[in-house]
mmCIF file of C-alpha atoms and ligand atoms in Angstrom:
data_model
loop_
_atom_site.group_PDB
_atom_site.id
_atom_site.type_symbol
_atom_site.label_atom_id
_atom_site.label_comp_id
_atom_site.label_asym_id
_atom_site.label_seq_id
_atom_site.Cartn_x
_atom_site.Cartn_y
_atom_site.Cartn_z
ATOM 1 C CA UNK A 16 126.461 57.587 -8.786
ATOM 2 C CA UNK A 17 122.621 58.745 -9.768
ATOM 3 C CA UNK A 18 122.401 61.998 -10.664
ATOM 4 C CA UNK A 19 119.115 62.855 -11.693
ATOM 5 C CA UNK A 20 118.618 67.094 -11.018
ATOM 6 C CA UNK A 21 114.801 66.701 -11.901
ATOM 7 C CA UNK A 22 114.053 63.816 -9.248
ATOM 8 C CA UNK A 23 113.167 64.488 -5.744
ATOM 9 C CA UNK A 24 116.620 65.630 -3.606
ATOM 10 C CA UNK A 25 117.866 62.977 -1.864
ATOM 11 C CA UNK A 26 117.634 62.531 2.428
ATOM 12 C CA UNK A 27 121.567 63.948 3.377
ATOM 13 C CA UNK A 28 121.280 61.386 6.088
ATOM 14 C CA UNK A 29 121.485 58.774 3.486
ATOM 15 C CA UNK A 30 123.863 60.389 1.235
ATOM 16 C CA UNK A 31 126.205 60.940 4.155
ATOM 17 C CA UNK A 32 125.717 57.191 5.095
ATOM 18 C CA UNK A 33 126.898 56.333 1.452
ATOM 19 C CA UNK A 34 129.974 58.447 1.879
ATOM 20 C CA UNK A 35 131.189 57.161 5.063
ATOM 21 C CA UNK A 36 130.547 53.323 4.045
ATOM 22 C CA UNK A 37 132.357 54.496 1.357
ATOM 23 C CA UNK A 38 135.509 56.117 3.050
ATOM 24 C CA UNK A 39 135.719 53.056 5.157
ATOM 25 C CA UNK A 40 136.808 51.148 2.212
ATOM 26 C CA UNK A 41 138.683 53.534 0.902
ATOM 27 C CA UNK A 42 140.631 53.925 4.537
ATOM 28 C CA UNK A 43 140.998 49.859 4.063
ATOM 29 C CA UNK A 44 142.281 49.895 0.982
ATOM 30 C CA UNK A 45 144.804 52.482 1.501
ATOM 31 C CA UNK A 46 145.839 50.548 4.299
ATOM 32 C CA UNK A 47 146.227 47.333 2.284
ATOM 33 C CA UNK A 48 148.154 49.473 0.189
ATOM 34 C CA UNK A 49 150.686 50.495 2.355
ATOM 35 C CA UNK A 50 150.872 46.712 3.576
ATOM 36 C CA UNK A 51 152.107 45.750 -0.056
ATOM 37 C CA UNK A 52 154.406 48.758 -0.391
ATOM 38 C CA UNK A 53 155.758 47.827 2.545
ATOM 39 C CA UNK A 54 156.199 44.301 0.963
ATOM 40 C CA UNK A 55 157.989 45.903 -2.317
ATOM 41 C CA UNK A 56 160.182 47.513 0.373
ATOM 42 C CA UNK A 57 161.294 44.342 1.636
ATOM 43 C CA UNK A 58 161.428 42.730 -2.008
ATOM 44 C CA UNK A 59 164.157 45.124 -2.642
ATOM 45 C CA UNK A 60 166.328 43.679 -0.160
ATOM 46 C CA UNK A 61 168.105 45.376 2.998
ATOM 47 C CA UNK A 62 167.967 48.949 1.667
ATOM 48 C CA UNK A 63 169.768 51.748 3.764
ATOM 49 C CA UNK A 64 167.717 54.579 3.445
ATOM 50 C CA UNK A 65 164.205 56.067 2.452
ATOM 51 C CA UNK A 66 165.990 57.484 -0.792
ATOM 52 C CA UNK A 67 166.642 53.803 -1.824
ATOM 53 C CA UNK A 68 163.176 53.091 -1.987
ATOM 54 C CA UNK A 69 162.527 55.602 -4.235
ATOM 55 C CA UNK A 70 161.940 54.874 -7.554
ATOM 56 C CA UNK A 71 160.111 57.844 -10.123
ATOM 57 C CA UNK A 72 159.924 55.791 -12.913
ATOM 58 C CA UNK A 73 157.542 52.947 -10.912
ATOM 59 C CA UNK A 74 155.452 56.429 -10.024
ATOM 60 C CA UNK A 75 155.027 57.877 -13.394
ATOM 61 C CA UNK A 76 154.025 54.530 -14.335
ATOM 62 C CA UNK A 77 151.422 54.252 -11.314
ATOM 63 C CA UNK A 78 150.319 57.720 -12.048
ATOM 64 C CA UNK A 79 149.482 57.371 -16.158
ATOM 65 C CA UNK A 80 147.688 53.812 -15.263
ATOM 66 C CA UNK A 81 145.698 56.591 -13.015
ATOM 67 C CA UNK A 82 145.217 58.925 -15.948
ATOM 68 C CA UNK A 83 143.848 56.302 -17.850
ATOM 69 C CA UNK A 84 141.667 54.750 -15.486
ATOM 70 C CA UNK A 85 140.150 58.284 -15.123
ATOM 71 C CA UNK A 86 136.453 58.827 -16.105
ATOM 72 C CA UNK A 87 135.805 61.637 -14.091
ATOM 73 C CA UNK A 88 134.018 63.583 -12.544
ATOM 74 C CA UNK A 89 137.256 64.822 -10.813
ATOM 75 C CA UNK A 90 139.950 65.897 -13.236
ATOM 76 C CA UNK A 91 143.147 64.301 -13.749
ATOM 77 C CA UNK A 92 144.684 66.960 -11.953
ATOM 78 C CA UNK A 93 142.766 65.645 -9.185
ATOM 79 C CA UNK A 94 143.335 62.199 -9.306
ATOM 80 C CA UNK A 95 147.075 62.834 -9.575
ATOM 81 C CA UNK A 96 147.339 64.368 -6.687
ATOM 82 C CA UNK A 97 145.633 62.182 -4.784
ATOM 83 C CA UNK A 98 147.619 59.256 -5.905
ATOM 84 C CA UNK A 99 150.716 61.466 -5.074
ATOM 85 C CA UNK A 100 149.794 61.412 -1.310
ATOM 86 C CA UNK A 101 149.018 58.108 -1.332
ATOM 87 C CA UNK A 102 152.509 57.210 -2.836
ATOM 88 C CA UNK A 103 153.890 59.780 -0.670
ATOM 89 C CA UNK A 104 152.739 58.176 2.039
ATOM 90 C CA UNK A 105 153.662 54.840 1.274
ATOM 91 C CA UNK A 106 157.041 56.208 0.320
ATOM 92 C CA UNK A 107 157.330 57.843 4.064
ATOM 93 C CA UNK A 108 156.683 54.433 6.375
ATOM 94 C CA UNK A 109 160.131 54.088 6.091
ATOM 95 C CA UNK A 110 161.404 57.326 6.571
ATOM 96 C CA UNK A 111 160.279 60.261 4.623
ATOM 97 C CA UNK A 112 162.585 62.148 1.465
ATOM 98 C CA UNK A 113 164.372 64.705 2.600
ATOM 99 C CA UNK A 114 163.937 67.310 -0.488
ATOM 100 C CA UNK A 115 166.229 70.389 -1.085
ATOM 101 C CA UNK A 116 164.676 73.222 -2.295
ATOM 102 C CA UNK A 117 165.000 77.485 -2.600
ATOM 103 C CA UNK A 118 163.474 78.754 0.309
ATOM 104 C CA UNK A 119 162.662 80.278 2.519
ATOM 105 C CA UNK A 120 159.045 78.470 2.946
ATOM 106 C CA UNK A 121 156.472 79.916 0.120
ATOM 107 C CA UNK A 122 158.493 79.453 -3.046
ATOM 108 C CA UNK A 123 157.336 78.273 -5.869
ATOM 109 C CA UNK A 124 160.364 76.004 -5.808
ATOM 110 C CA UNK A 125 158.273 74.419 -2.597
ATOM 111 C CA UNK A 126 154.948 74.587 -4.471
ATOM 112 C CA UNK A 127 156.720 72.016 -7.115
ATOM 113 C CA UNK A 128 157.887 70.190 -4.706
ATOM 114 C CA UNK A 129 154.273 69.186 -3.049
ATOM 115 C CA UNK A 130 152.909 68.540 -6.749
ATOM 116 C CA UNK A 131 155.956 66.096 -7.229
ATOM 117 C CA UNK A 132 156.946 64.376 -4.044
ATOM 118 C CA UNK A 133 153.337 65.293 -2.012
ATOM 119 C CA UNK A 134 153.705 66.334 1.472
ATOM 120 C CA UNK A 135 155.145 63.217 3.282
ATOM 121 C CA UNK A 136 158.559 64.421 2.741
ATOM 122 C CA UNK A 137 161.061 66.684 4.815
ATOM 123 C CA UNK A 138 161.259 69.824 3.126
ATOM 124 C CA UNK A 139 164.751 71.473 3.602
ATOM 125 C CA UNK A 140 164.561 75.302 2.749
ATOM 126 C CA UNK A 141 168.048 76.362 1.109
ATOM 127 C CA UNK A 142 169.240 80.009 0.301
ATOM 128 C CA UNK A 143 170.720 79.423 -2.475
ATOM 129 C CA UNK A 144 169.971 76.775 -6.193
ATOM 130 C CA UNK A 145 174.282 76.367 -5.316
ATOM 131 C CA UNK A 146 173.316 75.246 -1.774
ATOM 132 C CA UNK A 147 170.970 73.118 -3.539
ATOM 133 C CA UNK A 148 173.074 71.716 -5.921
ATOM 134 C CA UNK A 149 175.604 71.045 -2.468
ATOM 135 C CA UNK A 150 173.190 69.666 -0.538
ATOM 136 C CA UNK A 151 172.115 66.763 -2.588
ATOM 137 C CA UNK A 152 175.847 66.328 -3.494
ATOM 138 C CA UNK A 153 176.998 66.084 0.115
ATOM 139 C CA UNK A 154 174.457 63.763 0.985
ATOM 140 C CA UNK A 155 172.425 66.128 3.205
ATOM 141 C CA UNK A 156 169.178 65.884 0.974
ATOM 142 C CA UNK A 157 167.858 63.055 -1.041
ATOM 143 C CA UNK A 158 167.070 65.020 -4.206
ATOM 144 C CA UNK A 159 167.063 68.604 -4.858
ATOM 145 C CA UNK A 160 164.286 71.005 -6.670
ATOM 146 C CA UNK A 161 165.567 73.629 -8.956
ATOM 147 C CA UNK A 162 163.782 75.729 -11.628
ATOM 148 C CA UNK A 163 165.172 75.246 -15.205
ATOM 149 C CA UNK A 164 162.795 77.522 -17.193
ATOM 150 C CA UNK A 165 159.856 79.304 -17.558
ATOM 151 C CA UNK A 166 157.649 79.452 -20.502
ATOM 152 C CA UNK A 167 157.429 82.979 -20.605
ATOM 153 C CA UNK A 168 161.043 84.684 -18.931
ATOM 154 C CA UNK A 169 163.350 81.343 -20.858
ATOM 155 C CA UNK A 170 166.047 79.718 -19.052
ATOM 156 C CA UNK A 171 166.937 79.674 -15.387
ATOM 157 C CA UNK A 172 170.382 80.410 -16.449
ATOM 158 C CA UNK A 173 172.178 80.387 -12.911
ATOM 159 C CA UNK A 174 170.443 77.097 -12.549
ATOM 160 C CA UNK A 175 171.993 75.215 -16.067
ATOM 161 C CA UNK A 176 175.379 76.344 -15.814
ATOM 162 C CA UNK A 177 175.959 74.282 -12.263
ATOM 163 C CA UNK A 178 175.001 71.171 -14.534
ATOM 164 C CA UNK A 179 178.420 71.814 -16.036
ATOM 165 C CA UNK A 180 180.733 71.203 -12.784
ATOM 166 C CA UNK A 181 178.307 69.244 -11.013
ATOM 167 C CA UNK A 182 178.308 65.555 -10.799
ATOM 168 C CA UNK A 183 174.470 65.210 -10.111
ATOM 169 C CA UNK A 184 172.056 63.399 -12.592
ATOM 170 C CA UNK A 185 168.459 64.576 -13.940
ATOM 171 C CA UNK A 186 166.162 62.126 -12.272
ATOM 172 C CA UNK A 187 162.728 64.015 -12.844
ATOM 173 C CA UNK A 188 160.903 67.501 -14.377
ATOM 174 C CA UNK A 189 158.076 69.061 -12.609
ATOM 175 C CA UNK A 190 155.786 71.461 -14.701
ATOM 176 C CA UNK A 191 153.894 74.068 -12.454
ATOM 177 C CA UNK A 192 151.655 76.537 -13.326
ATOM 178 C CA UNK A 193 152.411 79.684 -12.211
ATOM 179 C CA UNK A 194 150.115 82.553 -10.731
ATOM 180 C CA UNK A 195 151.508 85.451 -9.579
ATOM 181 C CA UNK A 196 149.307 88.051 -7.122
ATOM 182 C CA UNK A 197 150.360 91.312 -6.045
ATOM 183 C CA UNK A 198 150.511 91.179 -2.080
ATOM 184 C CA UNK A 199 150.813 93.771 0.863
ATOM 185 C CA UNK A 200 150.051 94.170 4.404
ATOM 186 C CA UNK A 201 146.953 96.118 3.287
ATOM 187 C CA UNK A 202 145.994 99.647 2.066
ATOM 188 C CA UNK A 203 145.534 100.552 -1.477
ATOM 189 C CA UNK A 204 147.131 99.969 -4.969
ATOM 190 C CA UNK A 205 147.587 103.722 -4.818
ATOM 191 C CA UNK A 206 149.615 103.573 -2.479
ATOM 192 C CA UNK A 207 152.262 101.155 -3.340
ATOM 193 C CA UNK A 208 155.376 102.999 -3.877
ATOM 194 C CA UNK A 209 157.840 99.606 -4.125
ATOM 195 C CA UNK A 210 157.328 96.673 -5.684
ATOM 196 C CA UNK A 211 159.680 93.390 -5.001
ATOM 197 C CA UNK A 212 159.804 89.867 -6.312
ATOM 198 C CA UNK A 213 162.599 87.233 -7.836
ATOM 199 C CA UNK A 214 163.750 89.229 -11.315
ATOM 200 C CA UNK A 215 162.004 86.390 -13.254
ATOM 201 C CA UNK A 216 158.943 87.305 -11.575
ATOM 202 C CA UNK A 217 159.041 90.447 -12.073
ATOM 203 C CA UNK A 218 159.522 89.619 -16.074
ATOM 204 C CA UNK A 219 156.392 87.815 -15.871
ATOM 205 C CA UNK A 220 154.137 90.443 -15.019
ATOM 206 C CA UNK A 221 156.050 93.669 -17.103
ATOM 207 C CA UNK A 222 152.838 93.960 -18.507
ATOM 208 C CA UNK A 223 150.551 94.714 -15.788
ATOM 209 C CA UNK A 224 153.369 96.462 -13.853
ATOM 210 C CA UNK A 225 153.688 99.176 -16.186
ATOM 211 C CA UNK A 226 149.673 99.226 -16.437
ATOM 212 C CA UNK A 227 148.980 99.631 -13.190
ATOM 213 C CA UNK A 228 152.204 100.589 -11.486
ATOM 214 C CA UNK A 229 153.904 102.587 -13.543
ATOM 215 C CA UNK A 230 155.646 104.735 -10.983
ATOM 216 C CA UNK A 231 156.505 101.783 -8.630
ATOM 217 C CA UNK A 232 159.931 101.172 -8.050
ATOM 218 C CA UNK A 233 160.866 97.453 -9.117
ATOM 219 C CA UNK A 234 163.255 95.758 -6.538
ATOM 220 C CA UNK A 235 164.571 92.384 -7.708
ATOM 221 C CA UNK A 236 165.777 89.892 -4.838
ATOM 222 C CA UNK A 237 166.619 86.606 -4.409
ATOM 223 C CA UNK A 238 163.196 84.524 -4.360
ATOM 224 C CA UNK A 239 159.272 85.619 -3.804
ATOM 225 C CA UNK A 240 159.366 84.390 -0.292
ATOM 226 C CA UNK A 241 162.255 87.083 0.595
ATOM 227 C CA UNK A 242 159.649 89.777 -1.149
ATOM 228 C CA UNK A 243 156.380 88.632 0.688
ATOM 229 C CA UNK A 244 159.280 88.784 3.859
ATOM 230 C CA UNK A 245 160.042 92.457 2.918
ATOM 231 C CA UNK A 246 156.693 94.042 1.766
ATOM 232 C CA UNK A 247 154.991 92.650 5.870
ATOM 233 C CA UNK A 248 157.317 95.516 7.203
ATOM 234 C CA UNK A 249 155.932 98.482 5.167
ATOM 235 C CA UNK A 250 152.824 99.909 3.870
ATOM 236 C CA UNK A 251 154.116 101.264 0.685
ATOM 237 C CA UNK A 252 155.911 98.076 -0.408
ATOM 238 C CA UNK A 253 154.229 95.167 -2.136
ATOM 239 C CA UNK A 254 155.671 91.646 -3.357
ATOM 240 C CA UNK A 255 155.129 89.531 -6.305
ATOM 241 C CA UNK A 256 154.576 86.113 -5.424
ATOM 242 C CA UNK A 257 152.269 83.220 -4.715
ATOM 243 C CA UNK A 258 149.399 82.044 -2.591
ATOM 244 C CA UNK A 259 151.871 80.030 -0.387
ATOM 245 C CA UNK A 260 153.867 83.257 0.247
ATOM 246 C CA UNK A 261 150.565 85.891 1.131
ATOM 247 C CA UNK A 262 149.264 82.778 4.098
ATOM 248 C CA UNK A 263 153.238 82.320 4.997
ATOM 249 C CA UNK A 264 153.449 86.248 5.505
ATOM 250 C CA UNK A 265 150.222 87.524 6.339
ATOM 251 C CA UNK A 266 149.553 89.460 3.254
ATOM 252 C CA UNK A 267 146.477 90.182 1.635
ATOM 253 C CA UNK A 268 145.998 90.088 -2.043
ATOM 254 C CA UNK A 269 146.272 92.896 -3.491
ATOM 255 C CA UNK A 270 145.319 92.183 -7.270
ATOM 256 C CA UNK A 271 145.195 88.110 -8.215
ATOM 257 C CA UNK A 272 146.730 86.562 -11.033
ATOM 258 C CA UNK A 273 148.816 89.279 -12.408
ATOM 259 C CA UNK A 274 150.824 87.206 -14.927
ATOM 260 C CA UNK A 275 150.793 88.466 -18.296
ATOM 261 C CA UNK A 276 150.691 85.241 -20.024
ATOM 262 C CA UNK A 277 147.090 83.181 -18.346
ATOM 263 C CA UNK A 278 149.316 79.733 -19.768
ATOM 264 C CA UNK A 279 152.553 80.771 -17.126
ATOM 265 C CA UNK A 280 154.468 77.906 -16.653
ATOM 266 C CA UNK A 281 157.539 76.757 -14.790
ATOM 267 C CA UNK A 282 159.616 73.874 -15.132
ATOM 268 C CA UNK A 283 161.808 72.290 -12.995
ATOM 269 C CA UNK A 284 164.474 69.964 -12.655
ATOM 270 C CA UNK A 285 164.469 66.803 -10.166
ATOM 271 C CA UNK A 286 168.568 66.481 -8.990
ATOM 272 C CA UNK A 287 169.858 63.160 -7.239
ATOM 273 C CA UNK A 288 173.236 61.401 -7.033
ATOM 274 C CA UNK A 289 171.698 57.943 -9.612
ATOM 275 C CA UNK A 290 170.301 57.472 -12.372
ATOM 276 C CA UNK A 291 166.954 55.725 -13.003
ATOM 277 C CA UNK A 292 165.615 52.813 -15.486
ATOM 278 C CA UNK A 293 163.083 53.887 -18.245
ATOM 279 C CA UNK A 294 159.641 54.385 -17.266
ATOM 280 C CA UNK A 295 158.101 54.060 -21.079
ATOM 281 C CA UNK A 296 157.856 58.022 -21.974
ATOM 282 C CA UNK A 297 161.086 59.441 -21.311
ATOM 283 C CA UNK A 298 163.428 62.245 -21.919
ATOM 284 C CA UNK A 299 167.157 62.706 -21.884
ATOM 285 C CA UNK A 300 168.832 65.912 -21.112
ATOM 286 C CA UNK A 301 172.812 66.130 -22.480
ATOM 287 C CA UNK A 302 175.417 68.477 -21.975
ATOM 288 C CA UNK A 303 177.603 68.596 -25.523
ATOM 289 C CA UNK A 304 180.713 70.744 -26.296
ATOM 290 C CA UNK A 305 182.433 71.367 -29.765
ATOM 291 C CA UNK A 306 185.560 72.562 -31.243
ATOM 292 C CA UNK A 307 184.511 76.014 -33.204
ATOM 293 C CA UNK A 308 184.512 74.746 -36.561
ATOM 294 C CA UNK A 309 181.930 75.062 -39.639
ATOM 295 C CA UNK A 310 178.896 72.592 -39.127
ATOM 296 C CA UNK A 311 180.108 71.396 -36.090
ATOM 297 C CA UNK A 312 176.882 72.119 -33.823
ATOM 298 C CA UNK A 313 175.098 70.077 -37.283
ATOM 299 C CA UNK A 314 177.207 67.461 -36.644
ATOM 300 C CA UNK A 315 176.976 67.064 -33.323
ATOM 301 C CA UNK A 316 173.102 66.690 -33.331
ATOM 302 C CA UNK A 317 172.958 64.277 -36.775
ATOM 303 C CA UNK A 318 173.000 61.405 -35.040
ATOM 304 C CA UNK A 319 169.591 62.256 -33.129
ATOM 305 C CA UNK A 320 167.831 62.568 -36.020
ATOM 306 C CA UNK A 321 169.153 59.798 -37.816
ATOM 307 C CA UNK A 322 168.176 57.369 -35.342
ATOM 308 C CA UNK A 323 164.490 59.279 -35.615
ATOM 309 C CA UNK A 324 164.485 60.880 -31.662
ATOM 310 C CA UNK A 325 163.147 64.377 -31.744
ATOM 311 C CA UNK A 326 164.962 67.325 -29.950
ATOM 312 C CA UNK A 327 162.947 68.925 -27.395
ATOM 313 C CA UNK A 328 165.187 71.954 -26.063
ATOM 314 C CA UNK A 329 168.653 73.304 -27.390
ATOM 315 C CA UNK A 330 170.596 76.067 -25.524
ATOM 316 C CA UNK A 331 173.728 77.347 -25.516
ATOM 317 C CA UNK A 332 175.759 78.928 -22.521
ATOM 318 C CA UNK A 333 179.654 79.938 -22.713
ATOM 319 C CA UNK A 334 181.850 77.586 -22.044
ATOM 320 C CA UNK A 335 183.964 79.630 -19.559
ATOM 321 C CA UNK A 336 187.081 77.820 -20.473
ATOM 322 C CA UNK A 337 187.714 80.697 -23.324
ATOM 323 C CA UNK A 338 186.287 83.015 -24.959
ATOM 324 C CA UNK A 339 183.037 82.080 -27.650
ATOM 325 C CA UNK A 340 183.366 78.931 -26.617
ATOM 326 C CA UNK A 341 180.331 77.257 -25.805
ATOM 327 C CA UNK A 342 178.556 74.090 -24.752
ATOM 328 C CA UNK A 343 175.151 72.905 -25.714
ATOM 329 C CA UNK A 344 172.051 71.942 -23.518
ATOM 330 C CA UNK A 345 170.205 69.501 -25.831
ATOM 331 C CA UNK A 346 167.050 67.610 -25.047
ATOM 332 C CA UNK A 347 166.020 64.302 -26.778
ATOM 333 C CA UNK A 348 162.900 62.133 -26.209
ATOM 334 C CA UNK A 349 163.524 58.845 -25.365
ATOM 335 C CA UNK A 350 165.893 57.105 -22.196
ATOM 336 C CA UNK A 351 169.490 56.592 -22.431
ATOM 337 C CA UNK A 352 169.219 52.905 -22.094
ATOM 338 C CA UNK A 353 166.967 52.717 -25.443
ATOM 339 C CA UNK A 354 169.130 51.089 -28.273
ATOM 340 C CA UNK A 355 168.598 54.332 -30.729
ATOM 341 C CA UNK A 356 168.985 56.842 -27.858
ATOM 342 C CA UNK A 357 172.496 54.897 -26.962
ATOM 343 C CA UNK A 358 173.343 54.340 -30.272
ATOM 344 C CA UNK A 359 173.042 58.184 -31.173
ATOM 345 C CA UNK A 360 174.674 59.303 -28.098
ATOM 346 C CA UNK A 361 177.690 57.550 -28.708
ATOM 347 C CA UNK A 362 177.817 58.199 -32.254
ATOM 348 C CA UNK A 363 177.628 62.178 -31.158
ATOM 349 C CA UNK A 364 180.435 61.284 -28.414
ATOM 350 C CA UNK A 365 182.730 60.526 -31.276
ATOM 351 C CA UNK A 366 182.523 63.987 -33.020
ATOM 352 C CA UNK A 367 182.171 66.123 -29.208
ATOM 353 C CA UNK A 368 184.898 68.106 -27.583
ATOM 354 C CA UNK A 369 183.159 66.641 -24.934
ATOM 355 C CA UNK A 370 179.643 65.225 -24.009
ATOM 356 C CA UNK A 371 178.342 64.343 -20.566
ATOM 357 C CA UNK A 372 174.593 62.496 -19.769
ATOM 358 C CA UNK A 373 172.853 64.717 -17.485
ATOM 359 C CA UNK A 374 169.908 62.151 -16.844
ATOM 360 C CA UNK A 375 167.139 60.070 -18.301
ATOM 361 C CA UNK A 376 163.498 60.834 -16.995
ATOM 362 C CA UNK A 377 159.789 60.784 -17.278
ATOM 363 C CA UNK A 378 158.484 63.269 -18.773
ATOM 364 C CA UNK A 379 156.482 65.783 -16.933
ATOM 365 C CA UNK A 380 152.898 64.446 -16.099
ATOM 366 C CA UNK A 381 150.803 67.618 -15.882
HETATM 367 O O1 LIG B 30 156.804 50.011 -6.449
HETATM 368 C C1 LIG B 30 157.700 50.392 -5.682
HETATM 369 O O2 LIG B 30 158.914 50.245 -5.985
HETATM 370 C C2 LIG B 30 157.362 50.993 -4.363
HETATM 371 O O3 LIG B 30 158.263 51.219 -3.560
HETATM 372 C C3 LIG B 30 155.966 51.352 -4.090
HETATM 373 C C4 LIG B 30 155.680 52.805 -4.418
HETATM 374 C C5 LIG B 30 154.134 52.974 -4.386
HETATM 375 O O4 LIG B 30 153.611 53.389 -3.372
HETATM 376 O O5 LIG B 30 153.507 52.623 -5.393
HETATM 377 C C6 LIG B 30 156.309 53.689 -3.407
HETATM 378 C C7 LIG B 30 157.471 54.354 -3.648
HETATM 379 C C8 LIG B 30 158.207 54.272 -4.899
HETATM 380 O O6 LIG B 30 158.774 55.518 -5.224
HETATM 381 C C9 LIG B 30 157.391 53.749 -6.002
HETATM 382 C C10 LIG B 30 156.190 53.132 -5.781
#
């Protein structure tokens, strides 16, 4: 591309000319693409479903060769997504993912689910991270969405503990930056009276709550959606919640990006009923309990270091099978099929109570 700001402008006419000889073979490529994906479909044999087809490690792969291809000038943000859609799309000619998620429409539960499956999928809006959890269990969806933590508020407790029962697998994380506005059907800051959002929201912006709306009263409920829901029907109420949510609702925004940490991040877990091959940068997630003893947590996680994988995440939740008993969320770089990651995990099977592989997957992109 010439760009030269001192030389004369250039004729738009021409310029425009350029782009659409240029979209034109971009349209033909993409096309091309989708011939050959449709190709890989058939190399895989006589698959059942769209969910067969699906394979996250061959997309983290496509979307780091994208990363470093990148030279700008769009960011790899950018060129991410755009290879998302494209994949998406690919993904879709047979039939597109069905995707569980929290509703209602306007979560940030969808939001992630755009950034990591784009928008050729069928989104399925559930009331519930249980129904969720059921969903993708019964069959009904393909793979579920559920938050796991957030880098200010911690762990998405509700959201861990079905890991214990459940028989799903970890097949992706999703990192999403979060910005929360303050939304209502209009009026004045003044005049906001109630304030509502998901309790983890509502941690997020403490700060600024108390700063601005001290007297507000703070009503926690089930997801931001629901709270962008309530605060259309009265003129003293507000919500906490996204973008999505204020053009889902109606609202206007009230005050933007009232997050009290600018670097707010969620992360989220990527459920399905298999378990995928390593895509080169991976991370294992493992559920690990212990008989209360001295050193037995020390024990337990040894065998990680000794085979040189660093530890990522560890958190504990009780055990519910008696009291201060607990198990152990651990989180080790590296894919269960490695020789050092298999080697340490059974060498920590020997000394658990018990110890359960919740998943192998690629680490989050951006
Ligand atoms: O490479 C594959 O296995 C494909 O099915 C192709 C493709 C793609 O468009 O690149 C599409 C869907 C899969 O999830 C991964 C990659």
């Amino acid at each position: 591309m010439n760009e030269n700001n001192d030389a004369a402008p250039p004729n738009l006419a021409d310029v425009r000319a350029r782009i659409d000889a240029i979209d034109r073979d971009i349209q033909a490529l993409i096309a091309e693409r989708a011939g050959w994906a449709r190709e890989v479909g058939r190399a895989k044999g006589p698959l059942k479903a769209a969910v067969d087809y699906y394979r996250p490690e061959r997309e983290a792969q496509v979307l780091r060769m994208v990363i470093d291809r990148n030279r700008g000038p769009l960011s790899n943000e950018e060129v991410v997504r755009l290879f998302r859609e494209i994949m998406s799309a690919c993904l879709a000619q047979q039939e597109p993912l069905k995707i569980g998620f929290l509703g209602p429409e306007g979560t940030f539960s969808q939001q992630a689910v755009l950034k990591h499956f784009g928008h050729s999928i069928k989104g399925l809006p559930l009331a519930t991270i249980d129904e969720v959890f059921q969903e993708v269990a019964a069959g009904s969806a393909d793979f579920g969405v559920v938050p796991i933590e957030n880098s200010s508020e911690g762990t998405v407790n509700s959201s861990l503990d079905l890991f214990v029962t459940s028989p799903l697998k970890i097949c992706g994380e999703i990192e999403l930056r979060i910005h929360q506005h303050l939304l209502a059907r209009g009026g004045r800051l003044e005049d906001i009276e109630r304030v509502y959002s998901h309790p983890q929201s509502l941690g997020q912006c403490k700060a600024w709550l108390r700063a601005n709306l001290p007297n507000a009263e703070r009503i926690p409920v089930s997801s931001n959606a629901e709270a962008a829901r309530r605060a259309r029907s009265a003129d003293d109420a507000a919500a906490i919640a996204g973008e999505t949510a204020a053009h889902i609702y109606g609202l206007k925004v009230l005050a933007r990006q009232i997050e009290d940490r600018p670097d707010n991040t969620t992360r989220f877990f990527v459920i399905g009923r298999e378990v995928f091959p390593p895509s080169g940068h991976d991370k294992t997630s493992l559920l690990m309990s212990v008989k209360d003893r001295p050193g037995a947590l020390y024990d337990l996680l040894t065998p990680f270091a000794d085979q040189g994988l660093s530890m990522t995440k560890i958190e504990s939740r009780p055990a519910r099978t008696g009291k201060w008993e607990y198990v152990f969320f651990v989180e080790v770089e590296g894919h269960a099929e490695d020789a050092r990651m298999s080697a340490a995990i059974e060498a920590a099977r020997a000394r658990a109570a018990e110890l359960k592989v919740l998943g192998s997957y690629p680490v989050a992109l951006l």
